[in-house]
PDB file of N, CA and C in Angstrom:
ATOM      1  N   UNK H   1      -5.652  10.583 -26.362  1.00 81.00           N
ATOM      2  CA  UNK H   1      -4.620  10.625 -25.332  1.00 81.00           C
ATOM      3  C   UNK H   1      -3.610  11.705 -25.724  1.00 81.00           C
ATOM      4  N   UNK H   2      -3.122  12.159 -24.501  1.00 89.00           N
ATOM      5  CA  UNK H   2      -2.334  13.664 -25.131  1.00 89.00           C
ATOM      6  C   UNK H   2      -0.796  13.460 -24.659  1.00 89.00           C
ATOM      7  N   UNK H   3      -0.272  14.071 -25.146  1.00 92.00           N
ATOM      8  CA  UNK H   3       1.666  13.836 -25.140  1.00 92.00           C
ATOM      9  C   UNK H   3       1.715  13.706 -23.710  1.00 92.00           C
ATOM     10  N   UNK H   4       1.132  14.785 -23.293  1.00 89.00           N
ATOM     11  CA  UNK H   4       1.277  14.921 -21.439  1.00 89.00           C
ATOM     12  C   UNK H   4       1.313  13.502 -20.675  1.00 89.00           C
ATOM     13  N   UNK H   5      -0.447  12.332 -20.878  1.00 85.00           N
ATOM     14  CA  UNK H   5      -0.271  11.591 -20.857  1.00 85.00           C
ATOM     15  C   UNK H   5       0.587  10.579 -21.060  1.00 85.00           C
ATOM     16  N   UNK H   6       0.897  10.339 -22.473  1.00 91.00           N
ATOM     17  CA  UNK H   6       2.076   9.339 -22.592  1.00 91.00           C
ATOM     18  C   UNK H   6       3.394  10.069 -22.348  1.00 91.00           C
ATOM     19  N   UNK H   7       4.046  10.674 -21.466  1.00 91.00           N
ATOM     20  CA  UNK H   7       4.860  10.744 -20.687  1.00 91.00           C
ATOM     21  C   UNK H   7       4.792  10.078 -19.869  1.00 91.00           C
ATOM     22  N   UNK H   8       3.479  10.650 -19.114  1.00 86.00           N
ATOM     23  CA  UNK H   8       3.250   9.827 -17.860  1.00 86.00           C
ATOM     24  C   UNK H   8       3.392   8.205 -17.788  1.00 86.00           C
ATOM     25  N   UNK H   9       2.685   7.635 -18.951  1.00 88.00           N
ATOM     26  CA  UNK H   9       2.343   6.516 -18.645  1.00 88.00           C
ATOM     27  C   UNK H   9       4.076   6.084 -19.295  1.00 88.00           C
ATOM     28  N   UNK H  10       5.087   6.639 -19.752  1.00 93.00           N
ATOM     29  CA  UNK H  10       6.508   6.251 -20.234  1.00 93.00           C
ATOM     30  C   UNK H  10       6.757   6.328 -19.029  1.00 93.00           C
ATOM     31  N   UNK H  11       6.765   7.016 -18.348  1.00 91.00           N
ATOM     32  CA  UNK H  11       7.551   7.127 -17.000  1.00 91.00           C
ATOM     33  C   UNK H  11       6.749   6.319 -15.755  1.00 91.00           C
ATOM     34  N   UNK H  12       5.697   6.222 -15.627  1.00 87.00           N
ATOM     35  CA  UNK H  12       5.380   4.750 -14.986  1.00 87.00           C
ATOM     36  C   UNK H  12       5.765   3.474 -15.110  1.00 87.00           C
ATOM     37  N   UNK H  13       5.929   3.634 -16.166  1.00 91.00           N
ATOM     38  CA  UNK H  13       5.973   1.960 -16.638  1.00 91.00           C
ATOM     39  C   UNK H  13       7.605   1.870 -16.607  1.00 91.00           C
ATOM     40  N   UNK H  14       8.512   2.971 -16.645  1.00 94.00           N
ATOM     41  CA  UNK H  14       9.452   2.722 -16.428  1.00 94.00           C
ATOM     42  C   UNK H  14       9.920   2.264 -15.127  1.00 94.00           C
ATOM     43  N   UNK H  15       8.870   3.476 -14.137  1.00 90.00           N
ATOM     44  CA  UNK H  15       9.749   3.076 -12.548  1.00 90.00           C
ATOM     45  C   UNK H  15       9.079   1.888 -12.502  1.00 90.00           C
ATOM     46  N   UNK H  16       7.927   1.655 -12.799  1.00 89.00           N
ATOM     47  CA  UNK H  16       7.299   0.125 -12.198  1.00 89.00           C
ATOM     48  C   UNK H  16       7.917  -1.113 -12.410  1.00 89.00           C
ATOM     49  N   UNK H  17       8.228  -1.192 -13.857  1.00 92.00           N
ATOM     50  CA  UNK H  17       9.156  -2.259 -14.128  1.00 92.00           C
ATOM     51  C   UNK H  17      10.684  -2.001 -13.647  1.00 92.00           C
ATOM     52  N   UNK H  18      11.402  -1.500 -13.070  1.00 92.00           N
ATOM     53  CA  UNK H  18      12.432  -1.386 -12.411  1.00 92.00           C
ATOM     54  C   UNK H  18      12.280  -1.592 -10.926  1.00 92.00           C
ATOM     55  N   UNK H  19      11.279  -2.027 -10.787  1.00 90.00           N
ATOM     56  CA  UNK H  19      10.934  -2.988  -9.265  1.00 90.00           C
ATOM     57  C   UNK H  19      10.888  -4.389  -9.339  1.00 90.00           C
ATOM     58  N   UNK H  20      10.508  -4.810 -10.375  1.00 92.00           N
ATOM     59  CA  UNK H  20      10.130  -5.955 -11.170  1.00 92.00           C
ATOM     60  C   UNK H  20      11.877  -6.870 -10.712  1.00 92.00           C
ATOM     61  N   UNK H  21      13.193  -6.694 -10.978  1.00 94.00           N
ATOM     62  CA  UNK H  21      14.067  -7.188 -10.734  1.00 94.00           C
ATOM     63  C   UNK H  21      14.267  -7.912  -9.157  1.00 94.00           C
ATOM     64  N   UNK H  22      14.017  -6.873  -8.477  1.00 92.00           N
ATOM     65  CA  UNK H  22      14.536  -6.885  -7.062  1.00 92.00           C
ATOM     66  C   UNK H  22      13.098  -7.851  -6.498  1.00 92.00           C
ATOM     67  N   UNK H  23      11.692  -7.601  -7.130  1.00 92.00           N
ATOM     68  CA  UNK H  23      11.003  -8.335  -6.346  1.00 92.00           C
ATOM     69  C   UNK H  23      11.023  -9.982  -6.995  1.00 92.00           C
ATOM     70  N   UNK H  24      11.211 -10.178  -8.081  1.00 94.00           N
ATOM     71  CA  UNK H  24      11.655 -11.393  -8.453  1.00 94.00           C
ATOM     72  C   UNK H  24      12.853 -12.316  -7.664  1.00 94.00           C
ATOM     73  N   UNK H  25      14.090 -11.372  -8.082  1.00 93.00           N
ATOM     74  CA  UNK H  25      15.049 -11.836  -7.062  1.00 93.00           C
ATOM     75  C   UNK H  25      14.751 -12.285  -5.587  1.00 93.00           C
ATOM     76  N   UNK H  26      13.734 -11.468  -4.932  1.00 92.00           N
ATOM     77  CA  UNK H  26      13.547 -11.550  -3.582  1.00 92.00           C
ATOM     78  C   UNK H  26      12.781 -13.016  -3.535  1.00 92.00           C
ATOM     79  N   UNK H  27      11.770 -12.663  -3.999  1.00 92.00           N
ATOM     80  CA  UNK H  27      11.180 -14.269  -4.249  1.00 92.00           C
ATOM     81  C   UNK H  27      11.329 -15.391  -4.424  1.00 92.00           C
ATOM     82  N   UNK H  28      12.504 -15.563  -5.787  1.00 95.00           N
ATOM     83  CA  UNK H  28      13.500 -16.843  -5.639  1.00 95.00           C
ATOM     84  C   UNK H  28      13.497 -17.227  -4.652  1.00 95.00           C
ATOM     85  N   UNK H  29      14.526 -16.149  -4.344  1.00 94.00           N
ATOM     86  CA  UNK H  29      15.917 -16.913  -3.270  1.00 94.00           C
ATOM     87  C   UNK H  29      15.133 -16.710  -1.591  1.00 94.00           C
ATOM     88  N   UNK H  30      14.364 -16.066  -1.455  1.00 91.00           N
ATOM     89  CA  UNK H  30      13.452 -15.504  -0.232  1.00 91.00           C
ATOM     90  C   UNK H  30      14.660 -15.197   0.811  1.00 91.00           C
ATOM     91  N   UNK H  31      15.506 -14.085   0.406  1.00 91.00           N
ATOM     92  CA  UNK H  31      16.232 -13.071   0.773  1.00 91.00           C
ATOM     93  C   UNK H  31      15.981 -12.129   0.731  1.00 91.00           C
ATOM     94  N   UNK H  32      15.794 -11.159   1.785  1.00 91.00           N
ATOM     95  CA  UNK H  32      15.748  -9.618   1.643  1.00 91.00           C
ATOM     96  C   UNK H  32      17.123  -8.868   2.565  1.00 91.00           C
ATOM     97  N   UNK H  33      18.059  -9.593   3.134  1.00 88.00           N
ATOM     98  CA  UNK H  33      18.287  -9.632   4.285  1.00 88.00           C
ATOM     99  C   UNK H  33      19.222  -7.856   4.032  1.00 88.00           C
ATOM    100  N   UNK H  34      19.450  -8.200   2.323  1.00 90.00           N
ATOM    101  CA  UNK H  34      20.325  -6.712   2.539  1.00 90.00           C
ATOM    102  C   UNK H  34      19.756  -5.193   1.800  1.00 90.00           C
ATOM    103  N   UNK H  35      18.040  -5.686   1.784  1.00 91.00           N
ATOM    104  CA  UNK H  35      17.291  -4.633   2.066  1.00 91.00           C
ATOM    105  C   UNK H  35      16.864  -3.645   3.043  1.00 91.00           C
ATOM    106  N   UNK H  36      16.601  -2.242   2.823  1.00 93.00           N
ATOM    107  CA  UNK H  36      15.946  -1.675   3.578  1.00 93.00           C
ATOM    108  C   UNK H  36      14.702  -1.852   4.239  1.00 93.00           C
ATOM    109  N   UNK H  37      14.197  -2.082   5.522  1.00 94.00           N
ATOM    110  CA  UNK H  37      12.690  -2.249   5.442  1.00 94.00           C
ATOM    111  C   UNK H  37      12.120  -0.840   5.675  1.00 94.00           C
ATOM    112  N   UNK H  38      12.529  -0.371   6.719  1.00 95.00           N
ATOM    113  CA  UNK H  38      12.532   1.804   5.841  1.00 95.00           C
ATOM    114  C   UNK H  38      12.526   1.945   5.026  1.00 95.00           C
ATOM    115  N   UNK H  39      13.229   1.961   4.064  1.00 94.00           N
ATOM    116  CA  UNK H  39      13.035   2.691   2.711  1.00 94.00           C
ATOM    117  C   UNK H  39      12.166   1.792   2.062  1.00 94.00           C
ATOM    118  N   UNK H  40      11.924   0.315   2.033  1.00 93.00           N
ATOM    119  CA  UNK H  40      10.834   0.007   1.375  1.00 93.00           C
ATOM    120  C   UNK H  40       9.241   0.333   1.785  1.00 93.00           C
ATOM    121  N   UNK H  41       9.334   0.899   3.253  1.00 96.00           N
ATOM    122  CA  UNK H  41       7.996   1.150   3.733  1.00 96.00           C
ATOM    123  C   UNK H  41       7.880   2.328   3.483  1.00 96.00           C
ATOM    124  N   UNK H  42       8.965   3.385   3.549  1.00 96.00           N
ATOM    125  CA  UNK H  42       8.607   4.610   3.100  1.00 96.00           C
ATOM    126  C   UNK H  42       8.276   4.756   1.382  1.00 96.00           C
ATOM    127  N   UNK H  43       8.574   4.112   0.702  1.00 95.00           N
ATOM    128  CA  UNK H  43       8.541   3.967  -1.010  1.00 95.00           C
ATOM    129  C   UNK H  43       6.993   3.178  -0.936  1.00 95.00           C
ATOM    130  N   UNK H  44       6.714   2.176  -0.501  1.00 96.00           N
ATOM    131  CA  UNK H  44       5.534   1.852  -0.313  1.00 96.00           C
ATOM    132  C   UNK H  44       4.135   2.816  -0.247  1.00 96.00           C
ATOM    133  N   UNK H  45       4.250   3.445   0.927  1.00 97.00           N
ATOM    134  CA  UNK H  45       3.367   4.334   1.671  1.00 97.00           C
ATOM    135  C   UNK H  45       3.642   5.426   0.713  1.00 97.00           C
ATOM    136  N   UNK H  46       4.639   6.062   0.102  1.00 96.00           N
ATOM    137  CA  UNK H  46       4.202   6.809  -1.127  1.00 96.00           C
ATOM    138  C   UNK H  46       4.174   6.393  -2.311  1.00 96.00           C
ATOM    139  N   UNK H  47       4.046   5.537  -2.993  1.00 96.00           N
ATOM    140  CA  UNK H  47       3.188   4.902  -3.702  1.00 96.00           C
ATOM    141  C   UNK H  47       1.904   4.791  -3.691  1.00 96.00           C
ATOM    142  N   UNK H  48       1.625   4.681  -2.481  1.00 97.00           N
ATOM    143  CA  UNK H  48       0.374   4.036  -2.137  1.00 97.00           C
ATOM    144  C   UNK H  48      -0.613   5.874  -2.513  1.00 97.00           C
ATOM    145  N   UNK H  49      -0.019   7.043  -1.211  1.00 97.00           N
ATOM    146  CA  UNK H  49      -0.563   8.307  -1.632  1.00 97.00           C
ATOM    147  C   UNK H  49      -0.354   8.885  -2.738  1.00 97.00           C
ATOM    148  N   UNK H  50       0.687   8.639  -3.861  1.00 96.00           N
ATOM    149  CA  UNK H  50       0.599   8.901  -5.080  1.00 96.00           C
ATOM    150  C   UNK H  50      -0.412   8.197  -5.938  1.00 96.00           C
ATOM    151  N   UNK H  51      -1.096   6.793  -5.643  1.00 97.00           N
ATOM    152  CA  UNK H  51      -1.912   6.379  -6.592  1.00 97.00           C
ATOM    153  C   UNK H  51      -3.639   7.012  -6.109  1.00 97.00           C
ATOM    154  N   UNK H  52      -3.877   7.871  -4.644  1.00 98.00           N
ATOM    155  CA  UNK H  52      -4.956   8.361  -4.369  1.00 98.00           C
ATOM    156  C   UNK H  52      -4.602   9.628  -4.741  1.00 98.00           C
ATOM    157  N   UNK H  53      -3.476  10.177  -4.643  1.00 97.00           N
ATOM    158  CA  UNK H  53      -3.566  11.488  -5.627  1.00 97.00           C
ATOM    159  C   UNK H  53      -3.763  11.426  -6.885  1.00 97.00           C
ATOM    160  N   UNK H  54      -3.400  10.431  -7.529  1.00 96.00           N
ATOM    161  CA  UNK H  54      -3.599  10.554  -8.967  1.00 96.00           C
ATOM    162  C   UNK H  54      -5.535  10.219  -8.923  1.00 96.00           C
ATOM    163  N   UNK H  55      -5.833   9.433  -8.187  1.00 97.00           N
ATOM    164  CA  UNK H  55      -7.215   9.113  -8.633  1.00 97.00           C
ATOM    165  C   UNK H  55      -8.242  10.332  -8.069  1.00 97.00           C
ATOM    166  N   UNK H  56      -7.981  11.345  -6.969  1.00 98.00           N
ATOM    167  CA  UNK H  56      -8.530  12.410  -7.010  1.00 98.00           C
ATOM    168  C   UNK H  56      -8.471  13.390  -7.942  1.00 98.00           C
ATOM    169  N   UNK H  57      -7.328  13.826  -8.712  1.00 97.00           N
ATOM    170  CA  UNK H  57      -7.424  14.546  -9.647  1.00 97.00           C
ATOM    171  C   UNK H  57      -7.441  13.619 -11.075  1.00 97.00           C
ATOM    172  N   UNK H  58      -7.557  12.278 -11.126  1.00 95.00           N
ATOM    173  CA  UNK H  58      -8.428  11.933 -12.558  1.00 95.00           C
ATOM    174  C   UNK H  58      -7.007  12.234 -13.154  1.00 95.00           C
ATOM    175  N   UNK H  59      -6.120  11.465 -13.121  1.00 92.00           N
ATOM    176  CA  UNK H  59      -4.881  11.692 -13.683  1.00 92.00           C
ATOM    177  C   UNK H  59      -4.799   9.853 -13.945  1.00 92.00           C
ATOM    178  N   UNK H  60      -4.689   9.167 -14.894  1.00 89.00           N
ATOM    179  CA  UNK H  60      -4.938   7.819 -15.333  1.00 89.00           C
ATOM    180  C   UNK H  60      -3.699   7.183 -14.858  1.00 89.00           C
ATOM    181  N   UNK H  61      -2.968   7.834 -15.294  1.00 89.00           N
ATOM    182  CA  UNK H  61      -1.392   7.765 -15.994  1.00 89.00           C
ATOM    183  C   UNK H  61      -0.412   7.289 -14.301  1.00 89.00           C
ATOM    184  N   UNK H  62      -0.859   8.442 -13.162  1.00 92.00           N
ATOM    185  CA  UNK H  62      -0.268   8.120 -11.986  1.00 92.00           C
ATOM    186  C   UNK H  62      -0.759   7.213 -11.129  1.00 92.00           C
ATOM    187  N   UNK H  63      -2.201   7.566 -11.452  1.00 94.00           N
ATOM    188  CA  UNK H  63      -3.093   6.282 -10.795  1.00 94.00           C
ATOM    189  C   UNK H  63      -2.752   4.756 -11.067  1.00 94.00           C
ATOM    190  N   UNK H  64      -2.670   4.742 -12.068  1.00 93.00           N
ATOM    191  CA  UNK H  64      -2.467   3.141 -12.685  1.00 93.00           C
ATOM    192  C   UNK H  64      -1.029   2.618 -12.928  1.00 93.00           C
ATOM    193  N   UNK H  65      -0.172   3.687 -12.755  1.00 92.00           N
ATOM    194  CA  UNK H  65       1.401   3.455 -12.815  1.00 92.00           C
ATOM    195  C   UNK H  65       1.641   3.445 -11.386  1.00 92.00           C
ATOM    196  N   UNK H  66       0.886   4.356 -10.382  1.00 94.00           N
ATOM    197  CA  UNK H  66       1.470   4.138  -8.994  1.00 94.00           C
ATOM    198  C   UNK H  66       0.858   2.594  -8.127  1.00 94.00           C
ATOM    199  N   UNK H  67      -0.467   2.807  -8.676  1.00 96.00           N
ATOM    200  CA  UNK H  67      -1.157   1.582  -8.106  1.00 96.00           C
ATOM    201  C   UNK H  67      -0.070   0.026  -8.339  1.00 96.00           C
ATOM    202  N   UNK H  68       0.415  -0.350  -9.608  1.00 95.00           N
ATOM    203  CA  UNK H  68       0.997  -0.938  -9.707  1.00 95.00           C
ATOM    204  C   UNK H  68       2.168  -1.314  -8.894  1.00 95.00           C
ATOM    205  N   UNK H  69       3.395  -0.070  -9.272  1.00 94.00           N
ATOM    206  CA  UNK H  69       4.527  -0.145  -8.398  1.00 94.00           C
ATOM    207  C   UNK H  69       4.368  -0.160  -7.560  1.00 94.00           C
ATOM    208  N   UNK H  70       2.555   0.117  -6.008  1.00 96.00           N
ATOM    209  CA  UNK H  70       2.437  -0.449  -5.140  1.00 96.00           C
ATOM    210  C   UNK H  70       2.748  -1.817  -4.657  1.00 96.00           C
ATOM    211  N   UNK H  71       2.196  -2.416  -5.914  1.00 95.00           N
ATOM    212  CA  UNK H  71       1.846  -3.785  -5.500  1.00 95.00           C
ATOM    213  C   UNK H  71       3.533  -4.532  -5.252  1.00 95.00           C
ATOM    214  N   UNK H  72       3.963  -4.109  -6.678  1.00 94.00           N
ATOM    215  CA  UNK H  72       5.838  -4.500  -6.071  1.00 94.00           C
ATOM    216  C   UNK H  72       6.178  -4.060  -5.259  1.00 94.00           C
ATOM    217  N   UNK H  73       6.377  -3.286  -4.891  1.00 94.00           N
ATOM    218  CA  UNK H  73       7.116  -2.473  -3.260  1.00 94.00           C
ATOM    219  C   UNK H  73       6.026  -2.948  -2.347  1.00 94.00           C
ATOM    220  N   UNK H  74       5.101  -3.344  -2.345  1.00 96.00           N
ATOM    221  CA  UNK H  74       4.767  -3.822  -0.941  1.00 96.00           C
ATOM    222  C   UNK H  74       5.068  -5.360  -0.979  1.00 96.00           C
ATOM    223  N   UNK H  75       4.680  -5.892  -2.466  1.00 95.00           N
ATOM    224  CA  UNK H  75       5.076  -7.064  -1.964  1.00 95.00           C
ATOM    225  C   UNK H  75       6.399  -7.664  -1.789  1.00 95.00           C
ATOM    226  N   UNK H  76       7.584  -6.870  -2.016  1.00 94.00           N
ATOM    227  CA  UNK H  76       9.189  -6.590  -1.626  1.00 94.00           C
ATOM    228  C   UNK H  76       9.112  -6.479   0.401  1.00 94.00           C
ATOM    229  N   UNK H  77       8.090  -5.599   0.249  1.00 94.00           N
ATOM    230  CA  UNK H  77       8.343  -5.306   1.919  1.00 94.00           C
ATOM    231  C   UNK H  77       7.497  -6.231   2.667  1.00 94.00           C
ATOM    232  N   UNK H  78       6.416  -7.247   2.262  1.00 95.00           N
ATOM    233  CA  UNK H  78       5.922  -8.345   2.493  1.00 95.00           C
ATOM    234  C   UNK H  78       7.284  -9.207   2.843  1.00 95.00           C
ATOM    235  N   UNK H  79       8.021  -9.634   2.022  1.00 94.00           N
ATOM    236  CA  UNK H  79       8.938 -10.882   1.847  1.00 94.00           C
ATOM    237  C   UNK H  79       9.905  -9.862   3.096  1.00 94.00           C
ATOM    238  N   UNK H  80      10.433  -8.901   2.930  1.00 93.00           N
ATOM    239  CA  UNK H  80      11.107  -8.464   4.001  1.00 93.00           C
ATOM    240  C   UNK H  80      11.185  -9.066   5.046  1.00 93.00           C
ATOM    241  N   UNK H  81       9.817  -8.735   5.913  1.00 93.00           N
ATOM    242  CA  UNK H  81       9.050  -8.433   6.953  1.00 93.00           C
ATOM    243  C   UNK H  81       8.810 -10.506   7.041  1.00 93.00           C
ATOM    244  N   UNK H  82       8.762 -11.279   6.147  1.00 92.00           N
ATOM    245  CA  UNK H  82       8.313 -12.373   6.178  1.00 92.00           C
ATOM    246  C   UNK H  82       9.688 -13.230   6.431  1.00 92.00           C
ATOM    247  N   UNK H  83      10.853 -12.701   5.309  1.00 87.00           N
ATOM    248  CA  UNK H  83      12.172 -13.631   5.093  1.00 87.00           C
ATOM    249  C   UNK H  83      12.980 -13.394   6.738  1.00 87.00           C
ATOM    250  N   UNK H  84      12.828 -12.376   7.222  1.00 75.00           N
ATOM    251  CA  UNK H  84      13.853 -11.831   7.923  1.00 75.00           C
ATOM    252  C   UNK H  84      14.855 -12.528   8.450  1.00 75.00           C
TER     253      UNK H  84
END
């Protein structure tokens, strides 16, 4: 694994787990009410094309760090779309 890599995967794992708060919180309390559902659908939907860009060019690091922070940001904009 090369430095390049573990950047990457430092800086995935950073933004990913800094979703980790807000989708917990949301869950508790099943409040979103003073969320964006724009900005979580737009953060979503690029997430989502950042983890097929990373898997076309064979990049591990964005693939598997974006795929993730998908799953929080959508499931943030799930509870949104669900709590309203």
């Amino acid at each position: 694994m090369s430095y390049i890599d573990i950047l990457g995967y430092i800086a995935g794992i950073l933004s990913t787990v800094s979703m980790i708060p807000q989708t917990i919180k949301s869950w508790r309390t099943k409040s979103t009410g003073d969320l964006s559902l724009i900005r979580y659908a737009m953060y979503s939907l690029g997430l989502i094309l950042w983890t097929i860009y990373g898997f076309l060019i064979q990049s591990w690091p964005i693939t598997i760090m974006s795929g993730v922070g998908s799953a929080f940001a959508l499931s943030v904009l799930v509870m949104k779309v669900k709590y309203k």
